[in-house]
Coordinates of C-alpha atoms and ligand atoms in Angstrom, one line a residue:
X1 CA 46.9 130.7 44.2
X2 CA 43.6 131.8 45.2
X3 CA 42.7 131.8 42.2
X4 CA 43.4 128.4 41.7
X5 CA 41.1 127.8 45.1
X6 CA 38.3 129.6 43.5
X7 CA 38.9 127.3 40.5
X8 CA 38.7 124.5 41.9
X9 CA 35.3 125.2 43.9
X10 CA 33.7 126.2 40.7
X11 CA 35.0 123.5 38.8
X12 CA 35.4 120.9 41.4
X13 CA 38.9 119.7 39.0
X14 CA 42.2 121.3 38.2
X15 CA 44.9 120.4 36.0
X16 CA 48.0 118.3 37.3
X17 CA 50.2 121.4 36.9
X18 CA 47.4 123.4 39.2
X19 CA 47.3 120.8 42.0
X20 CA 51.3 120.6 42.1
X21 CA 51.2 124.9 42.5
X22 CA 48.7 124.8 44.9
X23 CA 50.2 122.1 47.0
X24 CA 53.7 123.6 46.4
X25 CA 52.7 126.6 47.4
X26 CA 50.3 126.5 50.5
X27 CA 50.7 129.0 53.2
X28 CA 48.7 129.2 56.8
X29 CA 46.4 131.9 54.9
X30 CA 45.8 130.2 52.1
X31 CA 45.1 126.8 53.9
X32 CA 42.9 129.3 55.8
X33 CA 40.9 130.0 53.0
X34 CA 40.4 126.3 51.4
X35 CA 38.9 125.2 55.0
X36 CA 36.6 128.1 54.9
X37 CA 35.1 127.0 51.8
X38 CA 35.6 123.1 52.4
X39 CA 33.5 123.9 55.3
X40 CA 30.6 125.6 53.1
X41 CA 30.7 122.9 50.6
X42 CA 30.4 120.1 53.2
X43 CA 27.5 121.7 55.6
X44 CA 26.0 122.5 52.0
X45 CA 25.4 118.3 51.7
X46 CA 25.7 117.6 55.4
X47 CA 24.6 120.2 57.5
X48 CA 26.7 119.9 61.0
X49 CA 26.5 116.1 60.7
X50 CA 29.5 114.1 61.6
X51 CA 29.0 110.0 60.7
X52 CA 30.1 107.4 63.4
X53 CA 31.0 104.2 62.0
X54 CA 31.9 101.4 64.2
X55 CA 35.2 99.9 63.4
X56 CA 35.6 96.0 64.0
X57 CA 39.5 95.5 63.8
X58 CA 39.0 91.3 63.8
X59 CA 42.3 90.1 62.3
X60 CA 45.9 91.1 62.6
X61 CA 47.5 88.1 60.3
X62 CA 48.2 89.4 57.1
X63 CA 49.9 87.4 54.0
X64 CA 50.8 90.4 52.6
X65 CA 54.4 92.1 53.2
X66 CA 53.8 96.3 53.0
X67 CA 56.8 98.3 54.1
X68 CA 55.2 100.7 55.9
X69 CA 52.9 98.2 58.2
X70 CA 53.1 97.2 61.4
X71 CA 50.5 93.8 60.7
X72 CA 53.3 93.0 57.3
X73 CA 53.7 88.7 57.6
X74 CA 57.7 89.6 58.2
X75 CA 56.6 91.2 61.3
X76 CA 58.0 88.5 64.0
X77 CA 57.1 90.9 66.8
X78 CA 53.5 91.5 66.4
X79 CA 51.6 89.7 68.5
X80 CA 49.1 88.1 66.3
X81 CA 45.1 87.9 67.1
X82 CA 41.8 86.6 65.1
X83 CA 38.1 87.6 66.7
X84 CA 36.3 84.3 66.0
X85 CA 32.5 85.3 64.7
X86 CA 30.8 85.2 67.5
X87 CA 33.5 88.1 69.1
X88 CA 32.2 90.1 65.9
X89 CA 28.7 89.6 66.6
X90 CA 29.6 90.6 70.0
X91 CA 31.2 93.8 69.0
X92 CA 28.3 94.6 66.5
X93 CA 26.1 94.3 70.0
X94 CA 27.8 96.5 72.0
X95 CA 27.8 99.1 69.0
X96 CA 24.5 98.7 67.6
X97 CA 23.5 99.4 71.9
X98 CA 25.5 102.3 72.2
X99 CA 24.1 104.0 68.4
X100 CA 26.4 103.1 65.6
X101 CA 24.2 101.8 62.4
X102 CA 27.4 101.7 60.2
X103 CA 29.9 98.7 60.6
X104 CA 33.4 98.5 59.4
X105 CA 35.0 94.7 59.0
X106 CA 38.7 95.9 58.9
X107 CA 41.4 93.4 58.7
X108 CA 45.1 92.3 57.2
X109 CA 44.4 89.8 54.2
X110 CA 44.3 86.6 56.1
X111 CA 43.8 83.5 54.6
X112 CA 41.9 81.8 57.9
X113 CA 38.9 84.0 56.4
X114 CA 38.1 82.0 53.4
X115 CA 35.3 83.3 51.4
X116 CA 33.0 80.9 53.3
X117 CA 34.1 81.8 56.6
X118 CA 33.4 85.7 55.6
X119 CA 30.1 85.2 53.5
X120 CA 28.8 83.6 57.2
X121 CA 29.9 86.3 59.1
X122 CA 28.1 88.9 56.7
X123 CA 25.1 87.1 56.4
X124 CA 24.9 86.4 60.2
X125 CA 25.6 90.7 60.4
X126 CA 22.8 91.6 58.0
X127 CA 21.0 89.0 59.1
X128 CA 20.7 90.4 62.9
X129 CA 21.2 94.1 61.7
X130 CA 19.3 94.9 58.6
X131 CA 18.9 98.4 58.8
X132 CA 22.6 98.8 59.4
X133 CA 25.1 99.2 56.8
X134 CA 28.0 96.6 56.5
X135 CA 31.8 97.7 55.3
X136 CA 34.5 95.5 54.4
X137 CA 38.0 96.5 54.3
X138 CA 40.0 93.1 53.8
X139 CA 42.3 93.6 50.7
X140 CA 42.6 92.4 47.0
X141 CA 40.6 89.8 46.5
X142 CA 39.2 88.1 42.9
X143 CA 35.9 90.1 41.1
X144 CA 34.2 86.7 41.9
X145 CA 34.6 87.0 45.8
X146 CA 33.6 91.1 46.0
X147 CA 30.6 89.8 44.2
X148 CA 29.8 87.0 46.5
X149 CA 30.2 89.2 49.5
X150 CA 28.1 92.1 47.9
X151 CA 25.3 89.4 47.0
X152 CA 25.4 88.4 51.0
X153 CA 24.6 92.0 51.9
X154 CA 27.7 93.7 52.3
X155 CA 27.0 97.8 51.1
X156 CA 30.7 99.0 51.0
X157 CA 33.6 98.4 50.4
X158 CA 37.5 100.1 51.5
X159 CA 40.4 99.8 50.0
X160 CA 43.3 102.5 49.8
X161 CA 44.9 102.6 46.4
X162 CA 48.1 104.0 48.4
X163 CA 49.3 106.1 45.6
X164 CA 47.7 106.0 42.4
X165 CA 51.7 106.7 40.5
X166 CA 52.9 103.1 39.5
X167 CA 56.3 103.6 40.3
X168 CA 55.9 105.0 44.0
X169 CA 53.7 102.3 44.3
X170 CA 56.5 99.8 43.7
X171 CA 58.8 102.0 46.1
X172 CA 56.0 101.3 49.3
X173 CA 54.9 97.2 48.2
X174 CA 57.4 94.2 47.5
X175 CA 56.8 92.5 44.2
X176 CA 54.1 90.2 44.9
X177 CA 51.9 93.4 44.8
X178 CA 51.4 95.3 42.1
X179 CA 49.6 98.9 41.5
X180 CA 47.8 97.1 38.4
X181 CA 46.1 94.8 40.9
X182 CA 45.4 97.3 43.2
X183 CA 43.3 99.6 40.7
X184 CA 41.5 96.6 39.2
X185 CA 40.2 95.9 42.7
X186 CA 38.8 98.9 42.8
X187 CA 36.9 99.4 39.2
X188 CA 35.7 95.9 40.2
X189 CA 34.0 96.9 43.4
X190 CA 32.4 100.3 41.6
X191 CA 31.1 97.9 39.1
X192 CA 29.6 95.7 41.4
X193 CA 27.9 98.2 43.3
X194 CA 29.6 98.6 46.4
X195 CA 29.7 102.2 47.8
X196 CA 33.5 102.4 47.4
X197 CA 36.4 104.0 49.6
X198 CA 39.7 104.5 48.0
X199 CA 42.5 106.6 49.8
X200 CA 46.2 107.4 50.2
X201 CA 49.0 108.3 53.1
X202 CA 50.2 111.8 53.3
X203 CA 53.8 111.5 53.6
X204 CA 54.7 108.1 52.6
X205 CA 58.2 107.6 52.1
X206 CA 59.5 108.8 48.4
X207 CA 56.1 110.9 48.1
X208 CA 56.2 113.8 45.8
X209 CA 54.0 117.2 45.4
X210 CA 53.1 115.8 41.9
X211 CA 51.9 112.5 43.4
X212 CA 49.6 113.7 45.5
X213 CA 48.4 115.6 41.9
X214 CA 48.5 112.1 40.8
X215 CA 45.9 110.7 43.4
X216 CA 43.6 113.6 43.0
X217 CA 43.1 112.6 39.6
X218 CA 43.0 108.9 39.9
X219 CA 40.4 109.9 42.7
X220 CA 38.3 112.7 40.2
X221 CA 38.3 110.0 37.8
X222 CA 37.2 106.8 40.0
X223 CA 34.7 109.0 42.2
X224 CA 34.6 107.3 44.9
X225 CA 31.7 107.3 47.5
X226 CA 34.6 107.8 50.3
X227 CA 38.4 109.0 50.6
X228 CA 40.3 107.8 53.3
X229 CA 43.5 109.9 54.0
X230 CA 46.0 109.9 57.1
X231 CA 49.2 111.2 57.4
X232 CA 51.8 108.3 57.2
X233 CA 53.6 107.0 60.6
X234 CA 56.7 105.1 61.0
X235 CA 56.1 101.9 62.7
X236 CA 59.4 100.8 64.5
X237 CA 59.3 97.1 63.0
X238 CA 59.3 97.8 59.3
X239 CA 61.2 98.9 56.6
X240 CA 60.2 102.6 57.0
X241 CA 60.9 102.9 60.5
X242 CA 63.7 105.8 60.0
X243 CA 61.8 107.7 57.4
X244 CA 59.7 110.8 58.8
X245 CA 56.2 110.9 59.5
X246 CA 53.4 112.7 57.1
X247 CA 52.8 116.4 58.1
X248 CA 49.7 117.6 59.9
X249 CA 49.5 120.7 57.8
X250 CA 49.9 119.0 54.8
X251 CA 46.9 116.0 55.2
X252 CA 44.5 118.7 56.4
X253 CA 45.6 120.8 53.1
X254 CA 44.8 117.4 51.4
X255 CA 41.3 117.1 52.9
X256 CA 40.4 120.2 51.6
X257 CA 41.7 119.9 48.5
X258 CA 39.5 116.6 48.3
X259 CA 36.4 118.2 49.9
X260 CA 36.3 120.8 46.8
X261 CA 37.0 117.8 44.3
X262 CA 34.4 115.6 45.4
X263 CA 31.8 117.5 47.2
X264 CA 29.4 115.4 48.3
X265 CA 32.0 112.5 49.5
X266 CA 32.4 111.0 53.1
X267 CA 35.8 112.1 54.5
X268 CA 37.3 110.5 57.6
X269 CA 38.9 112.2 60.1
X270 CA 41.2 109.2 60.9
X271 CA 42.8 107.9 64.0
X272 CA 46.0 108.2 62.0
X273 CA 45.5 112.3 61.9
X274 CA 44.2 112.1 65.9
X275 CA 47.8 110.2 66.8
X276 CA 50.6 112.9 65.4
X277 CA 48.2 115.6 67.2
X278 CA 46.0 115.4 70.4
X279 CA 43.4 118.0 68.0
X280 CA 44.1 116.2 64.5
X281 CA 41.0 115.1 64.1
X282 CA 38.8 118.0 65.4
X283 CA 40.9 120.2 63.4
X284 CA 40.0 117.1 60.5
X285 CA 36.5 118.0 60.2
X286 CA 37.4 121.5 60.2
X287 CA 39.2 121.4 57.0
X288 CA 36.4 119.4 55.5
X289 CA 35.8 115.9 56.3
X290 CA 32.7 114.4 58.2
X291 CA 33.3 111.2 59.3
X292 CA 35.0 109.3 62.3
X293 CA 35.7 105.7 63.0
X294 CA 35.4 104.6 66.6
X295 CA 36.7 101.6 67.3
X296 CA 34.7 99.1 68.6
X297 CA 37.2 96.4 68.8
X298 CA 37.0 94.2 72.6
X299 CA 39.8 96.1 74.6
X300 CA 42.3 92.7 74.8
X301 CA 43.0 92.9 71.0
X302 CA 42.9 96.8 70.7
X303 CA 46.6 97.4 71.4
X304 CA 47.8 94.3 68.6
X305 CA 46.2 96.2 65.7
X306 CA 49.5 98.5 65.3
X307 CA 49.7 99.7 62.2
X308 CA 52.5 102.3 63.1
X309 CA 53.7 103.8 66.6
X310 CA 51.8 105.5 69.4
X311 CA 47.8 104.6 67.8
X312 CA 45.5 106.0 70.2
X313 CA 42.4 104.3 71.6
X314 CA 44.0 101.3 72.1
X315 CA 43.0 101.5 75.9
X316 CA 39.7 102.6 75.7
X317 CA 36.5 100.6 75.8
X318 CA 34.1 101.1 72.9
X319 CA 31.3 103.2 74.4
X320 CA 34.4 105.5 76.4
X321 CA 35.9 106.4 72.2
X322 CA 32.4 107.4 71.2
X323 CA 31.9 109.7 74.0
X324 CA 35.2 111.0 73.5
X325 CA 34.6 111.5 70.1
X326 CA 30.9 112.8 70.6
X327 CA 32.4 115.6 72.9
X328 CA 35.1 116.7 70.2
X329 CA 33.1 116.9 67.9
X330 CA 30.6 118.7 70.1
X331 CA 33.5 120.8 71.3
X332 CA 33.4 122.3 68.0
X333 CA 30.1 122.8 66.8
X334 CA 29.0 119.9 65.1
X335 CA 27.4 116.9 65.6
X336 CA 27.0 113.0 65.6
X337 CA 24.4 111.7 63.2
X338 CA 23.0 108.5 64.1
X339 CA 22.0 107.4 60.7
X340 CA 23.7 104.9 58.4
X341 CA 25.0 108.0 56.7
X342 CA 25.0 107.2 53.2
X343 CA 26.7 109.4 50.5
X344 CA 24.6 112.0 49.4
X345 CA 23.6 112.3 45.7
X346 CA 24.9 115.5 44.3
Ligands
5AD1 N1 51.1 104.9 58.9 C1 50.0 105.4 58.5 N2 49.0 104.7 57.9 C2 49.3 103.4 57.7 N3 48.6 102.4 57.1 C3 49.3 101.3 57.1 N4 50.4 101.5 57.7 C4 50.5 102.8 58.1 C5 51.5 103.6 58.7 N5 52.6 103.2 59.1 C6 47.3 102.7 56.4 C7 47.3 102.2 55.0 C8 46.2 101.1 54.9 C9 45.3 101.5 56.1 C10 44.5 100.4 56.7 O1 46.2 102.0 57.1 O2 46.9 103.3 54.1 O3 45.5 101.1 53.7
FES2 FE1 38.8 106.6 71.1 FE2 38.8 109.1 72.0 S1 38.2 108.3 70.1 S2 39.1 107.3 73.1

């Protein structure tokens, strides 16, 4: 198996078959040694940098009906919540003050945000902020409408494929979804231009060893400028609630797994990985990734955005999470970058 882990350093790929025996087969040394040179790789592009990016949670209504989340439209018990624009500008105040140059618009797919309504918000953004870099993270939407918002300025773009194998995909999503869509999105953004985040949960309910394979490949093949990855958590008002929650172990194995696939791409420690472990996300960065996602959210909304059980943060004001997250990563021996941190060219 080390072998395999020297393979894929050089190689930066592996076969199906090799991903499936090296995640089948992980031990503590072994995860041990992929850390160790997920760690090289990533100080090789990014020194001791860590990226802030200021996340804007400014919608809970959702259309959509995802098993696993806590914002799905058959959710009677969430309390529902929209930031009007000038909230968001608000937000982008307080962040751009306390030194985040990187903003994330993260919301369910809610059909009060026409593409009007958003194309104002993003110009107002880049309008006020030019030397900061905008994110969306709102969903599936038509080639037509990521083009209108990349023409109004916005650089990047997320959207989790979930699981790149069709049929699990069917197993997490009710019909109205389908994995076809989901992957069209996401050729369409790379097309356009949009620096582009795709991503998965560790753990999801009916996950195998050979999907994960599967994602690593859909991801090697889509290069994406970011991965996002958390381990999956039940949320007590959805279909999933009984099924277990994504292993620490394993979603740190995953990051560096993708840290040796993709180099030079921005990894997210996410808030998913700090909630099942009060170190998940310092011991995040140690197994590779370089990124964390304050939120930045006004404190009244914070604790609606549930996407699953026991989300931390959801008390704290926005300048409180970056100095918390400043001093772990600190606490560790890296840093925060105060740059728009833009993927690096290999
Ligand atoms: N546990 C972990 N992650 C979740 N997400 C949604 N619900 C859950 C959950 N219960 C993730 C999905 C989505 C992102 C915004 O949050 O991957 O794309
Ligand atoms: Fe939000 Fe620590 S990161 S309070």
């Amino acid at each position: 198996m080390v072998g395999l882990i020297e393979k894929l350093e050089r190689e930066h790929t592996l076969s199906k078959e090799e991903y499936i025996a090296l995640i089948k087969s992980r031990t503590p040394e072994l995860s041990e040694l992929l850390f160790e040179k997920a760690r090289a790789v990533r100080e090789h592009y990014y020194g001791k940098d860590v990226y802030i990016r200021g996340l804007i949670e400014f919608t809970n209504y959702c259309k959509n009906d995802c098993y696993y989340c806590g914002i799905r439209c058959k959710n009677r018990n969430a309390e529902r919540y929209r930031l009007t624009k000038e909230q968001i500008m608000d937000c982008c105040k307080t962040g751009y003050e306390i030194g985040f140059r990187t903003f994330v618009l993260q919301g369910g797919e809610d059909p009060y945000f026409t593409n009007e309504r958003m194309l104002d918000i993003i110009h107002s953004i880049k309008r006020q902020y030019p030397d900061c870099a905008l994110t969306l993270s709102v969903g599936e939407k038509s080639r037509e409408e990521y083009q209108s918002y990349f023409d109004a300025g916005a650089d990047r773009y997320l959207l989790r494929h979930e699981t790149a194998n069709n049929e699990h995909y069917r197993l997490l999503h009710p019909d109205s979804l389908s994995p076809e869509n989901r992957k069209r999105c996401l050729h369409d953004l790379k097309e356009i231009g949009f620096q582009t985040g795709c991503g998965f949960m560790v753990g999801s309910p009916y996950q195998t060893e050979e999907h994960l394979a599967e994602d690593m490949l859909f991801i090697k093949d889509l290069k994406p400028q970011m991965v996002g990855i958390g381990p999956f958590i039940p949320q007590h008002d959805t279909p999933f609630r009984d099924f277990p929650q994504g292993s620490l172990e394993l979603t740190l194995f995953m990051l560096g797994l993708l840290r040796l696939t993709l180099p030079n791409v921005l990894l997210p420690s996410t808030t998913a990985l700090g909630t099942i472990h009060p170190k998940g996300r310092e011991l995040g960065i140690l197994a590779g990734a370089n990124v964390v996602m304050p939120n930045l959210s006004p404190k009244d909304v914070r604790s609606k955005y549930l996407l699953y059980d026991n989300k931390i943060c959801t008390g704290d004001e926005a300048a409180e999470c970056k100095n918390c997250l400043q001093m772990r990563v600190r606490s560790i021996g890296y840093d925060i970058a105060v740059s728009r941190g833009d993927c690096k060219k290999e």
